[in-house]
PDB file of C-alpha atoms in Angstrom:
ATOM      1  CA  MET O 204       6.233  26.222  94.107  1.00 54.00           C
ATOM      2  CA  ASP O 205       9.509  24.317  94.590  1.00 77.00           C
ATOM      3  CA  ASP O 206      12.862  25.860  95.370  1.00 82.00           C
ATOM      4  CA  ILE O 207      13.932  25.980  91.819  1.00 87.00           C
ATOM      5  CA  ALA O 208      10.931  28.043  90.650  1.00 85.00           C
ATOM      6  CA  ALA O 209      11.076  30.163  93.863  1.00 84.00           C
ATOM      7  CA  ASP O 210      14.775  30.969  93.209  1.00 86.00           C
ATOM      8  CA  TYR O 211      13.866  32.001  89.709  1.00 87.00           C
ATOM      9  CA  GLN O 212      10.847  34.162  90.819  1.00 86.00           C
ATOM     10  CA  GLU O 213      13.067  35.951  93.524  1.00 87.00           C
ATOM     11  CA  ALA O 214      15.788  36.551  90.902  1.00 89.00           C
ATOM     12  CA  TYR O 215      13.193  38.149  88.459  1.00 86.00           C
ATOM     13  CA  MET O 216      12.006  40.362  91.222  1.00 86.00           C
ATOM     14  CA  HIS O 217      15.723  41.003  92.198  1.00 89.00           C
ATOM     15  CA  ILE O 218      14.849  40.112  95.890  1.00 89.00           C
ATOM     16  CA  PRO O 219      18.167  39.603  97.867  1.00 92.00           C
ATOM     17  CA  THR O 220      18.710  37.423 100.909  1.00 92.00           C
ATOM     18  CA  VAL O 221      18.640  39.736 104.111  1.00 93.00           C
ATOM     19  CA  TRP O 222      19.769  39.113 107.717  1.00 93.00           C
ATOM     20  CA  THR O 223      18.590  41.851 110.033  1.00 90.00           C
ATOM     21  CA  GLY O 224      20.532  42.207 113.143  1.00 89.00           C
ATOM     22  CA  TYR O 225      23.645  40.409 111.802  1.00 90.00           C
ATOM     23  CA  PRO O 226      25.949  41.408 113.015  1.00 91.00           C
ATOM     24  CA  GLU O 227      24.371  43.201 115.920  1.00 92.00           C
ATOM     25  CA  GLY O 228      22.809  46.574 114.876  1.00 92.00           C
ATOM     26  CA  GLN O 229      23.713  45.906 111.179  1.00 94.00           C
ATOM     27  CA  THR O 230      21.906  44.487 108.143  1.00 93.00           C
ATOM     28  CA  THR O 231      23.714  41.995 105.852  1.00 95.00           C
ATOM     29  CA  VAL O 232      22.402  41.665 102.330  1.00 95.00           C
ATOM     30  CA  ARG O 233      23.638  38.906  99.862  1.00 95.00           C
ATOM     31  CA  GLU O 234      22.698  38.863  96.233  1.00 95.00           C
ATOM     32  CA  TYR O 235      24.030  37.228  93.092  1.00 94.00           C
ATOM     33  CA  ILE O 236      24.665  39.883  90.353  1.00 94.00           C
ATOM     34  CA  LEU O 237      26.286  37.964  87.472  1.00 92.00           C
ATOM     35  CA  PRO O 238      29.146  37.022  87.556  1.00 93.00           C
ATOM     36  CA  GLN O 239      29.717  37.686  91.330  1.00 93.00           C
ATOM     37  CA  LEU O 240      27.924  36.924  94.616  1.00 94.00           C
ATOM     38  CA  PHE O 241      27.825  40.227  96.578  1.00 96.00           C
ATOM     39  CA  GLU O 242      27.565  40.802 100.374  1.00 96.00           C
ATOM     40  CA  GLY O 243      26.702  44.356 101.507  1.00 95.00           C
ATOM     41  CA  HIS O 244      26.643  45.569 105.037  1.00 93.00           C
ATOM     42  CA  GLU O 245      25.161  48.739 106.735  1.00 93.00           C
ATOM     43  CA  PRO O 246      23.649  49.879 110.038  1.00 93.00           C
ATOM     44  CA  THR O 247      20.040  48.778 110.191  1.00 92.00           C
ATOM     45  CA  PRO O 248      18.029  51.703 109.117  1.00 88.00           C
ATOM     46  CA  ALA O 249      14.859  52.788 110.985  1.00 90.00           C
ATOM     47  CA  ILE O 250      11.641  52.990 108.893  1.00 95.00           C
ATOM     48  CA  GLU O 251       9.412  55.999 109.882  1.00 96.00           C
ATOM     49  CA  TRP O 252       5.969  54.464 109.752  1.00 98.00           C
ATOM     50  CA  MET O 253       2.722  56.312 109.913  1.00 98.00           C
ATOM     51  CA  LEU O 254       0.059  54.173 111.673  1.00 97.00           C
ATOM     52  CA  SER O 255      -3.599  54.016 110.898  1.00 96.00           C
ATOM     53  CA  GLU O 256      -6.529  52.970 112.956  1.00 91.00           C
ATOM     54  CA  ASP O 257      -8.130  51.321 109.885  1.00 91.00           C
ATOM     55  CA  THR O 258      -8.475  47.478 110.181  1.00 94.00           C
ATOM     56  CA  LEU O 259      -9.049  44.661 107.748  1.00 93.00           C
ATOM     57  CA  THR O 260      -8.688  40.995 107.557  1.00 94.00           C
ATOM     58  CA  VAL O 261      -5.678  39.476 105.601  1.00 92.00           C
ATOM     59  CA  GLY O 262      -5.232  35.686 105.534  1.00 89.00           C
ATOM     60  CA  GLY O 263      -7.557  35.297 108.378  1.00 91.00           C
ATOM     61  CA  TYR O 264      -5.714  37.747 110.635  1.00 95.00           C
ATOM     62  CA  LEU O 265      -7.138  40.969 111.896  1.00 96.00           C
ATOM     63  CA  CYS O 266      -4.827  43.694 110.692  1.00 97.00           C
ATOM     64  CA  ARG O 267      -4.092  47.438 111.033  1.00 97.00           C
ATOM     65  CA  GLN O 268      -2.525  49.506 108.224  1.00 97.00           C
ATOM     66  CA  ALA O 269       0.672  51.701 108.166  1.00 98.00           C
ATOM     67  CA  THR O 270       2.514  53.590 105.315  1.00 98.00           C
ATOM     68  CA  ALA O 271       6.128  54.589 104.945  1.00 97.00           C
ATOM     69  CA  THR O 272       8.311  55.889 102.218  1.00 96.00           C
ATOM     70  CA  TYR O 273      11.560  53.823 102.417  1.00 94.00           C
ATOM     71  CA  ARG O 274      14.336  54.824 100.257  1.00 92.00           C
ATOM     72  CA  GLY O 275      12.335  56.474  97.571  1.00 91.00           C
ATOM     73  CA  VAL O 276       9.534  53.800  97.427  1.00 94.00           C
ATOM     74  CA  ARG O 277       6.249  54.392  99.067  1.00 97.00           C
ATOM     75  CA  TRP O 278       4.807  51.241 100.988  1.00 97.00           C
ATOM     76  CA  GLN O 279       1.456  50.474 102.306  1.00 98.00           C
ATOM     77  CA  VAL O 280       1.255  47.539 104.562  1.00 98.00           C
ATOM     78  CA  CYS O 281      -1.035  45.530 106.777  1.00 98.00           C
ATOM     79  CA  TYR O 282       0.325  44.122 110.115  1.00 98.00           C
ATOM     80  CA  THR O 283      -1.281  41.927 112.753  1.00 97.00           C
ATOM     81  CA  GLU O 284      -0.556  42.064 116.397  1.00 96.00           C
ATOM     82  CA  GLU O 285      -1.962  38.459 116.697  1.00 96.00           C
ATOM     83  CA  ILE O 286       1.624  37.401 115.597  1.00 94.00           C
ATOM     84  CA  PRO O 287       4.060  39.152 118.007  1.00 92.00           C
ATOM     85  CA  SER O 288       6.985  39.799 115.611  1.00 93.00           C
ATOM     86  CA  SER O 289       8.315  43.036 114.241  1.00 94.00           C
ATOM     87  CA  ALA O 290       9.457  41.354 110.955  1.00 93.00           C
ATOM     88  CA  GLY O 291       8.109  41.618 107.521  1.00 94.00           C
ATOM     89  CA  PRO O 292       9.044  40.732 103.891  1.00 93.00           C
ATOM     90  CA  TRP O 293      12.355  41.766 102.448  1.00 90.00           C
ATOM     91  CA  ARG O 294      13.708  44.709 104.753  1.00 93.00           C
ATOM     92  CA  LEU O 295      10.346  45.890 105.923  1.00 96.00           C
ATOM     93  CA  ARG O 296      10.035  45.901 109.603  1.00 95.00           C
ATOM     94  CA  GLY O 297       9.656  47.664 112.886  1.00 96.00           C
ATOM     95  CA  LEU O 298       5.794  47.465 113.479  1.00 97.00           C
ATOM     96  CA  PRO O 299       4.097  46.086 116.602  1.00 96.00           C
ATOM     97  CA  GLY O 300       3.013  42.929 114.773  1.00 97.00           C
ATOM     98  CA  LEU O 301       3.958  40.743 111.790  1.00 97.00           C
ATOM     99  CA  ILE O 302       3.721  42.564 108.318  1.00 97.00           C
ATOM    100  CA  VAL O 303       1.456  40.104 106.480  1.00 97.00           C
ATOM    101  CA  GLU O 304       0.925  42.329 103.414  1.00 97.00           C
ATOM    102  CA  ALA O 305       3.067  45.022 101.746  1.00 97.00           C
ATOM    103  CA  LYS O 306       2.425  46.978  98.537  1.00 97.00           C
ATOM    104  CA  SER O 307       4.167  49.501  96.482  1.00 96.00           C
ATOM    105  CA  GLU O 308       3.524  50.737  93.036  1.00 94.00           C
ATOM    106  CA  ALA O 309       5.489  47.814  91.574  1.00 92.00           C
ATOM    107  CA  HIS O 310       5.416  45.167  94.113  1.00 92.00           C
ATOM    108  CA  THR O 311       3.065  43.166  96.355  1.00 94.00           C
ATOM    109  CA  PHE O 312       4.207  40.795  99.130  1.00 94.00           C
ATOM    110  CA  ARG O 313       1.414  38.715 100.917  1.00 94.00           C
ATOM    111  CA  LEU O 314       1.842  36.055 103.541  1.00 92.00           C
ATOM    112  CA  ALA O 315       0.686  32.735 102.000  1.00 88.00           C
ATOM    113  CA  LYS O 316       0.908  30.624 105.151  1.00 85.00           C
ATOM    114  CA  LEU O 317       2.732  30.307 108.429  1.00 85.00           C
ATOM    115  CA  GLN O 318       4.753  27.020 108.797  1.00 82.00           C
ATOM    116  CA  PRO O 319       6.697  25.880 111.845  1.00 81.00           C
ATOM    117  CA  THR O 320      10.076  24.718 110.951  1.00 81.00           C
ATOM    118  CA  PRO O 321      12.743  23.270 113.305  1.00 82.00           C
ATOM    119  CA  THR O 322      15.388  24.865 111.018  1.00 82.00           C
ATOM    120  CA  PRO O 323      17.147  27.861 112.893  1.00 83.00           C
ATOM    121  CA  ILE O 324      18.012  30.890 111.167  1.00 79.00           C
ATOM    122  CA  THR O 325      21.864  31.108 110.956  1.00 85.00           C
ATOM    123  CA  ALA O 326      24.457  33.581 110.081  1.00 86.00           C
ATOM    124  CA  PRO O 327      25.547  33.674 106.448  1.00 88.00           C
ATOM    125  CA  GLU O 328      27.737  30.804 105.294  1.00 89.00           C
ATOM    126  CA  GLN O 329      31.406  32.086 105.117  1.00 89.00           C
ATOM    127  CA  ARG O 330      32.314  31.615 101.376  1.00 88.00           C
ATOM    128  CA  PRO O 331      35.523  32.565  99.709  1.00 90.00           C
ATOM    129  CA  ASP O 332      33.667  33.502  96.484  1.00 89.00           C
ATOM    130  CA  VAL O 333      31.633  36.251  98.138  1.00 94.00           C
ATOM    131  CA  GLN O 334      32.546  39.922  97.189  1.00 95.00           C
ATOM    132  CA  ARG O 335      32.095  41.810 100.502  1.00 95.00           C
ATOM    133  CA  THR O 336      31.436  45.591 100.107  1.00 94.00           C
ATOM    134  CA  ASP O 337      29.658  48.468 101.496  1.00 93.00           C
ATOM    135  CA  TYR O 338      25.948  48.155 100.887  1.00 93.00           C
ATOM    136  CA  ALA O 339      25.645  51.583  99.301  1.00 92.00           C
ATOM    137  CA  LYS O 340      28.356  50.511  96.737  1.00 93.00           C
ATOM    138  CA  MET O 341      26.522  47.291  96.096  1.00 94.00           C
ATOM    139  CA  LEU O 342      23.147  49.018  95.544  1.00 93.00           C
ATOM    140  CA  ARG O 343      24.583  51.563  93.221  1.00 93.00           C
ATOM    141  CA  HIS O 344      26.214  48.683  91.085  1.00 95.00           C
ATOM    142  CA  LYS O 345      22.958  46.855  91.037  1.00 94.00           C
ATOM    143  CA  ASN O 346      20.907  49.872  90.029  1.00 93.00           C
ATOM    144  CA  ARG O 347      23.513  50.957  87.356  1.00 95.00           C
ATOM    145  CA  LEU O 348      23.379  47.475  85.535  1.00 96.00           C
ATOM    146  CA  PHE O 349      19.503  46.708  85.860  1.00 96.00           C
ATOM    147  CA  GLY O 350      18.516  50.279  85.418  1.00 94.00           C
ATOM    148  CA  ASN O 351      20.292  50.608  82.153  1.00 96.00           C
ATOM    149  CA  LYS O 352      17.910  51.176  79.169  1.00 96.00           C
ATOM    150  CA  GLN O 353      19.311  48.085  77.540  1.00 97.00           C
ATOM    151  CA  TYR O 354      18.344  45.703  80.269  1.00 96.00           C
ATOM    152  CA  PRO O 355      14.497  45.527  79.561  1.00 95.00           C
ATOM    153  CA  LYS O 356      15.291  44.294  75.994  1.00 95.00           C
ATOM    154  CA  ASN O 357      18.360  42.172  76.732  1.00 96.00           C
ATOM    155  CA  PRO O 358      18.906  41.277  80.510  1.00 95.00           C
ATOM    156  CA  LEU O 359      22.287  39.782  79.567  1.00 95.00           C
ATOM    157  CA  TYR O 360      23.631  42.841  77.655  1.00 96.00           C
ATOM    158  CA  TYR O 361      26.566  43.225  80.306  1.00 95.00           C
ATOM    159  CA  VAL O 362      27.458  39.627  80.313  1.00 94.00           C
ATOM    160  CA  ASN O 363      30.731  38.292  78.754  1.00 94.00           C
ATOM    161  CA  PHE O 364      30.025  34.662  78.269  1.00 91.00           C
ATOM    162  CA  GLN O 365      33.601  33.613  77.781  1.00 92.00           C
ATOM    163  CA  THR O 366      34.894  35.032  81.077  1.00 94.00           C
ATOM    164  CA  ASP O 367      31.787  35.471  83.399  1.00 94.00           C
ATOM    165  CA  ILE O 368      30.247  31.951  83.082  1.00 94.00           C
ATOM    166  CA  SER O 369      32.241  28.818  83.987  1.00 92.00           C
ATOM    167  CA  HIS O 370      29.209  26.385  83.769  1.00 92.00           C
ATOM    168  CA  MET O 371      25.544  26.261  82.750  1.00 93.00           C
ATOM    169  CA  GLU O 372      22.631  23.903  83.164  1.00 93.00           C
ATOM    170  CA  VAL O 373      19.088  23.491  82.358  1.00 93.00           C
ATOM    171  CA  ILE O 374      16.657  22.233  84.983  1.00 91.00           C
ATOM    172  CA  LYS O 375      13.079  21.009  84.106  1.00 88.00           C
ATOM    173  CA  ARG O 376      10.145  21.580  86.414  1.00 85.00           C
ATOM    174  CA  ASN O 377       6.496  20.913  85.630  1.00 83.00           C
ATOM    175  CA  ASP O 378       7.028  21.541  81.884  1.00 86.00           C
ATOM    176  CA  GLN O 379       9.116  24.577  82.599  1.00 86.00           C
ATOM    177  CA  GLN O 380      12.814  24.936  81.848  1.00 89.00           C
ATOM    178  CA  TYR O 381      14.992  26.994  84.152  1.00 90.00           C
ATOM    179  CA  LEU O 382      18.586  28.142  83.172  1.00 92.00           C
ATOM    180  CA  PHE O 383      21.254  28.296  85.559  1.00 93.00           C
ATOM    181  CA  ALA O 384      24.814  29.811  85.295  1.00 93.00           C
ATOM    182  CA  ASN O 385      27.425  29.255  87.852  1.00 92.00           C
ATOM    183  CA  GLY O 386      24.782  27.841  90.030  1.00 90.00           C
ATOM    184  CA  TYR O 387      22.380  30.790  89.969  1.00 92.00           C
ATOM    185  CA  PRO O 388      19.313  31.596  87.888  1.00 92.00           C
ATOM    186  CA  LEU O 389      20.134  33.094  84.511  1.00 92.00           C
ATOM    187  CA  LEU O 390      17.636  35.762  83.634  1.00 90.00           C
ATOM    188  CA  THR O 391      17.201  35.607  79.757  1.00 90.00           C
ATOM    189  CA  LYS O 392      13.498  36.836  79.510  1.00 89.00           C
ATOM    190  CA  ALA O 393      13.068  40.449  78.845  1.00 91.00           C
ATOM    191  CA  HIS O 394      11.544  42.442  81.713  1.00 91.00           C
ATOM    192  CA  VAL O 395      11.657  45.879  83.260  1.00 93.00           C
ATOM    193  CA  TYR O 396      13.634  46.296  86.436  1.00 93.00           C
ATOM    194  CA  GLN O 397      11.499  47.591  89.297  1.00 92.00           C
ATOM    195  CA  PRO O 398      13.695  48.609  92.160  1.00 91.00           C
ATOM    196  CA  LEU O 399      12.804  47.893  95.844  1.00 92.00           C
ATOM    197  CA  GLU O 400      15.207  50.715  96.769  1.00 91.00           C
ATOM    198  CA  LYS O 401      15.711  53.844  94.593  1.00 85.00           C
ATOM    199  CA  GLU O 402      17.664  56.130  97.076  1.00 76.00           C
ATOM    200  CA  LEU O 403      20.349  55.282  99.572  1.00 73.00           C
ATOM    201  CA  THR O 404      19.068  57.311 102.299  1.00 61.00           C
ATOM    202  CA  PRO O 405      16.303  56.003 104.434  1.00 49.00           C
TER     203      PRO O 405
END
């Protein structure tokens, strides 16, 4: 999947970009919610995992299982101590090995491959168009828009095309057309919003 298709897939799943530990002890989340690019900050929350002795193999790695309810969503994950990292997909973290699979009622993340890269992870680019806010306010705004009963039928119900969109373009990839507005994916296909977080408390 190339970058254009990946951007679109992440937009449909409403997956933001997350920097854990930036600044120190904090988590920074950045997401485009038409017509603004938002950046929210909060102390990095702890996740209360329940560990299991059960083992299985995922992607060739010997894994153990763990479960947790994080902000109203129950997750079952597989992590491997063969990869010494406490990281995981999205905001899931804090286990004694890399999380290679995570499942909730609505979402599944699975490690496809590990690929060494010389590109360092850097702090968010400082941009004048970013709307910085408290993360709780950002999440409430997001859930209010996408959780509205109009959204599954018309994802653009809240958009004012005369004031919210300055430019649009269509990009073609492998017989697929992707619509971008203001440089970000424009979601026109009807779909149900499945939030990664339902509650503001850990």
